[in-house]
Coordinates of N, CA and C in Angstrom, one line a residue:
M2 N 171.1 -31.6 213.3 CA 171.6 -30.5 213.5 C 173.2 -30.4 212.6
V3 N 173.8 -31.7 212.6 CA 175.1 -31.8 212.1 C 174.6 -31.3 210.5
K4 N 173.6 -31.9 209.8 CA 173.4 -31.5 208.5 C 173.4 -30.2 208.3
F5 N 172.6 -29.4 209.1 CA 172.7 -28.0 209.0 C 173.9 -27.2 208.8
F6 N 174.8 -27.7 209.9 CA 176.1 -27.0 209.9 C 177.1 -27.4 208.8
S7 N 176.9 -28.7 208.3 CA 177.7 -28.8 207.0 C 177.1 -28.1 205.7
K8 N 175.9 -27.7 205.8 CA 175.1 -26.8 204.6 C 175.7 -25.5 204.9
L9 N 175.7 -25.1 206.0 CA 176.2 -23.8 206.5 C 177.7 -23.5 205.9
I10 N 178.4 -24.6 206.2 CA 179.8 -24.6 205.8 C 180.0 -24.7 204.4
A11 N 179.3 -25.2 203.6 CA 179.3 -25.2 202.3 C 178.9 -24.3 201.7
L12 N 177.8 -23.6 202.3 CA 177.2 -22.4 201.8 C 178.5 -21.3 201.5
F13 N 179.3 -21.1 202.6 CA 180.4 -20.3 202.5 C 181.5 -20.8 201.7
Q14 N 181.7 -22.0 201.4 CA 182.6 -22.4 200.6 C 182.4 -22.2 199.1
Q15 N 181.3 -22.0 198.8 CA 180.7 -21.8 197.3 C 181.3 -20.5 196.9
K16 N 181.6 -20.4 195.7 CA 182.1 -19.3 194.7 C 183.1 -18.6 195.7
E17 N 183.8 -19.0 196.5 CA 185.0 -18.5 197.2 C 186.3 -19.1 196.5
E18 N 186.9 -18.2 195.5 CA 188.4 -18.7 195.2 C 189.3 -17.9 195.7
E19 N 189.4 -17.0 196.5 CA 190.2 -16.1 197.1 C 191.2 -17.0 198.0
P20 N 192.6 -16.4 198.2 CA 193.2 -17.3 199.2 C 193.0 -16.8 200.7
D21 N 193.0 -17.9 201.7 CA 193.0 -17.7 202.7 C 193.8 -16.9 203.6
P22 N 193.8 -16.2 204.5 CA 192.6 -16.4 205.4 C 191.4 -15.6 205.1
M23 N 190.3 -16.2 205.0 CA 189.0 -15.6 204.8 C 188.1 -15.6 206.0
K24 N 187.4 -14.5 206.0 CA 186.5 -14.0 207.2 C 185.2 -14.0 206.8
Y25 N 184.4 -14.6 207.9 CA 183.0 -14.6 207.5 C 182.1 -14.3 208.8
L26 N 181.1 -13.3 208.6 CA 180.3 -12.8 209.7 C 179.1 -13.5 209.7
I27 N 178.7 -14.3 210.9 CA 177.6 -14.9 211.3 C 176.7 -14.1 212.4
A28 N 175.8 -13.6 211.7 CA 175.1 -12.7 212.8 C 173.7 -13.4 213.2
G29 N 173.8 -13.8 214.5 CA 172.6 -14.7 214.8 C 171.8 -13.5 215.7
L30 N 170.5 -13.4 215.1 CA 169.6 -11.9 215.6 C 168.7 -12.7 216.7
G31 N 168.5 -11.7 217.6 CA 167.7 -12.0 218.8 C 167.5 -10.8 219.8
N32 N 166.8 -10.9 221.1 CA 166.9 -9.7 221.9 C 167.3 -10.1 223.3
M33 N 168.1 -9.3 223.7 CA 168.8 -9.3 225.0 C 167.7 -9.6 226.0
G34 N 168.0 -10.0 227.1 CA 167.2 -10.3 228.2 C 166.5 -11.5 228.5
A35 N 166.2 -11.8 229.7 CA 165.5 -13.4 230.1 C 164.1 -13.3 229.4
K36 N 163.7 -12.4 229.3 CA 162.3 -12.2 228.7 C 162.2 -13.2 227.4
Y37 N 163.2 -13.2 226.5 CA 163.4 -13.6 225.2 C 164.2 -15.0 225.2
D38 N 164.8 -15.3 226.5 CA 165.3 -16.6 226.3 C 164.5 -17.7 226.0
G39 N 165.1 -18.6 225.3 CA 164.4 -19.7 224.6 C 163.2 -19.7 224.0
T40 N 162.8 -18.3 223.4 CA 162.0 -18.2 222.7 C 162.2 -18.3 221.2
R41 N 161.1 -18.6 220.3 CA 161.4 -18.8 218.7 C 162.3 -17.5 218.3
H42 N 161.7 -16.3 218.8 CA 162.5 -15.0 218.2 C 163.9 -15.0 218.6
N43 N 164.4 -15.9 219.4 CA 165.9 -15.8 219.8 C 166.6 -16.7 218.9
I44 N 166.1 -17.5 218.1 CA 166.6 -18.6 217.5 C 168.2 -18.3 217.0
G45 N 168.5 -16.9 216.5 CA 169.6 -16.7 216.2 C 170.6 -16.7 217.0
F46 N 170.4 -16.1 218.4 CA 171.4 -16.3 219.4 C 171.5 -17.8 219.9
D47 N 170.4 -18.5 219.8 CA 170.6 -19.9 220.1 C 171.7 -20.6 219.0
V48 N 171.5 -20.4 217.9 CA 172.0 -21.0 217.0 C 174.0 -20.4 217.1
A49 N 174.0 -19.3 217.3 CA 175.4 -18.8 217.6 C 175.8 -19.3 218.8
D50 N 175.1 -19.4 219.8 CA 175.6 -20.1 221.2 C 176.1 -21.4 220.7
H51 N 175.2 -22.1 220.0 CA 175.4 -23.7 219.7 C 176.7 -23.7 218.8
L52 N 177.0 -22.8 218.0 CA 178.3 -22.8 217.3 C 179.7 -22.7 218.1
A53 N 179.4 -21.7 219.2 CA 180.4 -21.3 220.0 C 180.8 -22.3 220.7
A54 N 180.0 -23.1 221.3 CA 179.9 -24.2 222.2 C 180.7 -25.4 221.3
E55 N 180.1 -25.7 220.1 CA 180.8 -26.8 219.1 C 182.2 -26.5 218.9
F56 N 182.4 -25.3 218.8 CA 184.0 -24.9 218.7 C 184.8 -24.3 219.9
N57 N 184.2 -24.4 221.0 CA 184.7 -24.2 222.4 C 185.3 -22.8 222.3
V58 N 184.5 -22.0 222.0 CA 185.0 -20.7 221.9 C 184.1 -19.8 222.9
P59 N 184.4 -18.5 223.8 CA 183.6 -17.9 224.5 C 183.0 -16.7 223.8
F60 N 182.1 -16.1 224.1 CA 181.6 -14.7 223.4 C 182.2 -13.7 224.7
S61 N 182.9 -12.6 223.9 CA 182.9 -11.3 224.8 C 182.1 -10.4 224.3
N62 N 181.7 -9.5 225.5 CA 181.1 -8.5 225.0 C 181.9 -7.4 224.6
D63 N 181.5 -6.7 223.4 CA 182.0 -5.9 222.7 C 181.1 -4.6 222.0
T64 N 181.7 -3.7 221.3 CA 180.7 -2.7 220.6 C 179.5 -3.3 220.1
L65 N 178.4 -3.1 220.4 CA 177.2 -3.1 219.7 C 176.8 -4.8 219.9
G66 N 177.5 -5.6 220.4 CA 176.9 -6.9 220.8 C 178.2 -7.8 221.3
D67 N 177.9 -9.0 221.5 CA 178.9 -10.0 222.1 C 179.4 -10.8 220.6
L68 N 180.5 -11.2 220.9 CA 181.3 -11.6 219.7 C 182.3 -12.9 220.1
A69 N 182.3 -13.9 219.2 CA 183.1 -15.2 219.4 C 183.6 -15.3 218.0
E70 N 184.8 -15.9 218.2 CA 185.6 -16.2 216.7 C 186.3 -17.7 216.8
F71 N 186.0 -18.4 215.6 CA 186.7 -19.6 215.7 C 187.2 -19.7 214.2
R72 N 188.1 -20.8 213.9 CA 188.7 -21.3 212.6 C 188.1 -22.6 212.4
H73 N 187.8 -22.6 211.1 CA 187.5 -24.0 210.6 C 187.7 -24.2 209.2
K74 N 188.5 -25.2 208.7 CA 189.1 -25.2 207.6 C 189.4 -24.1 207.1
G75 N 190.4 -23.7 207.7 CA 191.0 -22.4 207.0 C 190.3 -21.3 207.0
R76 N 189.5 -21.1 207.6 CA 188.5 -19.9 207.4 C 188.1 -19.4 208.9
T77 N 188.1 -18.1 208.8 CA 187.8 -17.6 210.0 C 186.1 -17.3 210.3
F78 N 185.5 -17.7 211.4 CA 184.0 -17.2 211.5 C 183.9 -16.4 212.7
V79 N 183.4 -15.2 212.4 CA 183.2 -14.3 213.6 C 181.7 -14.5 213.8
L80 N 181.2 -14.8 214.9 CA 180.1 -14.8 215.5 C 179.4 -13.6 216.3
L81 N 178.1 -13.1 215.9 CA 177.8 -11.8 216.4 C 176.4 -11.8 217.1
K82 N 176.3 -11.6 218.3 CA 174.8 -11.5 218.8 C 174.9 -10.0 219.0
P83 N 174.0 -9.4 218.2 CA 173.6 -7.6 218.4 C 173.2 -7.4 219.6
S84 N 173.6 -6.4 220.3 CA 172.9 -5.9 221.5 C 172.1 -4.8 221.1
T85 N 171.7 -4.8 219.9 CA 171.0 -3.5 219.7 C 169.4 -3.9 219.5
Y86 N 168.9 -4.9 220.0 CA 167.7 -5.6 219.9 C 167.3 -5.8 218.4
M87 N 166.5 -6.6 218.2 CA 166.1 -7.2 216.8 C 165.9 -6.1 215.7
N88 N 164.9 -5.4 215.9 CA 164.5 -4.5 214.8 C 165.7 -3.4 214.3
R89 N 166.8 -3.3 215.4 CA 167.9 -2.2 215.0 C 169.3 -3.1 214.8
S90 N 169.0 -4.4 214.3 CA 170.2 -5.2 214.0 C 171.3 -4.5 213.1
G91 N 170.6 -4.0 212.1 CA 171.5 -3.4 211.1 C 172.7 -2.6 211.4
K92 N 172.6 -1.9 212.5 CA 173.5 -1.1 213.1 C 174.8 -2.0 213.4
A93 N 174.7 -2.8 214.3 CA 175.5 -3.7 214.6 C 176.2 -4.4 213.4
V94 N 175.4 -5.2 212.7 CA 176.1 -5.8 211.4 C 176.7 -5.0 210.8
R95 N 176.2 -3.8 210.1 CA 177.1 -2.8 209.5 C 178.5 -2.5 210.1
Y96 N 178.6 -2.2 211.4 CA 179.6 -2.0 212.1 C 180.7 -3.0 212.1
W97 N 180.3 -4.2 212.3 CA 181.2 -5.2 212.1 C 181.5 -5.7 210.9
L98 N 180.8 -5.4 209.9 CA 181.2 -5.8 208.5 C 182.2 -4.8 208.3
Q99 N 182.2 -3.6 208.6 CA 183.3 -2.6 208.3 C 184.4 -2.7 209.1
K100 N 184.1 -2.8 210.5 CA 185.3 -3.1 211.3 C 186.1 -4.2 211.0
L101 N 185.7 -5.1 210.6 CA 186.4 -6.5 210.1 C 186.8 -6.6 208.7
N102 N 186.4 -5.7 207.8 CA 186.7 -5.5 206.5 C 185.9 -6.9 205.9
I103 N 184.8 -7.2 206.1 CA 184.4 -8.4 205.4 C 183.0 -7.8 204.6
P104 N 183.2 -8.5 203.3 CA 182.3 -8.2 202.5 C 180.8 -8.7 202.8
K105 N 179.8 -8.1 202.3 CA 178.3 -8.4 202.8 C 178.1 -10.0 202.2
E106 N 178.7 -10.4 201.1 CA 178.7 -11.5 200.5 C 179.3 -12.7 201.6
R107 N 180.0 -12.5 202.4 CA 180.4 -13.4 203.3 C 179.6 -12.9 204.7
L108 N 178.4 -12.7 204.5 CA 177.3 -12.5 205.7 C 176.4 -13.5 205.8
L109 N 176.3 -14.0 207.0 CA 175.1 -14.9 207.4 C 174.3 -14.4 208.3
V110 N 172.9 -14.2 207.8 CA 172.0 -13.9 209.1 C 171.1 -14.8 209.6
I111 N 171.2 -15.3 210.9 CA 170.2 -16.2 211.1 C 169.0 -15.6 211.9
V112 N 168.0 -16.1 211.5 CA 166.8 -15.4 212.2 C 165.7 -16.2 212.2
D113 N 164.7 -16.0 213.0 CA 163.3 -16.7 212.9 C 162.4 -16.4 211.9
D114 N 161.7 -17.4 211.6 CA 160.8 -16.9 210.3 C 159.4 -17.6 210.7
I115 N 158.4 -17.0 211.0 CA 157.3 -17.5 211.4 C 156.6 -18.2 210.1
N116 N 156.9 -18.0 208.7 CA 156.6 -18.7 207.6 C 156.6 -20.2 207.7
L117 N 157.8 -20.5 208.5 CA 158.4 -22.0 208.3 C 157.8 -22.3 209.6
P118 N 157.5 -23.8 209.2 CA 157.0 -24.7 210.5 C 158.2 -24.7 211.5
L119 N 157.6 -25.0 212.9 CA 158.7 -25.0 213.8 C 159.4 -26.4 213.7
G120 N 160.9 -26.1 213.6 CA 161.8 -27.1 213.7 C 162.5 -27.2 212.2
K121 N 161.7 -26.2 211.1 CA 162.4 -26.4 209.8 C 163.3 -25.2 209.6
I122 N 164.5 -25.6 209.0 CA 165.5 -24.6 208.7 C 165.6 -24.4 207.2
R123 N 166.1 -23.2 207.1 CA 166.1 -22.9 205.5 C 167.1 -21.9 205.3
L124 N 168.1 -22.4 204.3 CA 169.3 -21.5 204.0 C 168.8 -20.8 202.6
R125 N 169.0 -19.4 202.4 CA 168.9 -18.8 201.2 C 169.8 -17.7 201.0
G126 N 170.3 -17.7 199.6 CA 171.3 -16.8 199.3 C 170.7 -15.3 199.2
K127 N 169.8 -14.9 198.9 CA 169.2 -13.9 198.6 C 167.6 -13.8 198.9
G128 N 167.1 -12.8 198.8 CA 165.7 -12.6 199.1 C 165.0 -11.3 199.8
S129 N 164.0 -11.1 199.8 CA 163.3 -9.9 200.7 C 163.3 -10.4 202.0
P130 N 163.2 -9.4 202.8 CA 163.2 -9.5 204.2 C 161.8 -10.0 204.8
G131 N 160.8 -10.3 203.8 CA 159.6 -11.1 204.2 C 158.9 -10.4 205.5
G132 N 159.3 -9.4 205.5 CA 158.2 -8.6 206.5 C 159.1 -8.8 208.1
H133 N 160.4 -9.4 208.0 CA 161.1 -9.5 209.1 C 162.0 -8.2 209.5
N134 N 161.5 -7.4 210.6 CA 162.2 -6.0 210.8 C 163.5 -6.1 211.3
G135 N 164.1 -7.1 211.4 CA 165.7 -7.2 211.7 C 166.4 -7.4 210.6
L136 N 165.7 -8.2 209.5 CA 166.5 -8.3 208.3 C 166.2 -6.9 207.3
Q137 N 165.0 -6.5 207.7 CA 165.0 -5.0 206.8 C 165.8 -4.1 207.4
D138 N 166.2 -4.2 208.6 CA 167.1 -3.0 209.1 C 168.4 -3.3 208.6
I139 N 168.7 -4.4 208.5 CA 170.2 -4.8 208.1 C 170.2 -4.6 206.3

């Protein structure tokens, strides 16, 4: 897991030469409710929760989702767990990108991918939604 977070930070640091402070939005997609807790479908929420715990920051309920914020190496990271349900995640992500004035190039979306084996994590800079309704909505 440490390797994953190191790769995540490195991804954000690539191609960025603007002065600090820089803000990034990490949107962990999932569905609210106990029915989805612990399921593969909620891996985005689980990763966001893990990051918040690692940086000892609480989530607070806000417009269209739960938010937490932490700083790391001079950068500000905003974690978002949309409350719009997976297939309507675009509404929450667009709202927070605009409200926080974060360009889409500084957005990371964390989702499940049925095409990956369980336990496999992949980072990609671009591509199609691959049939994922949450990504399609974003």
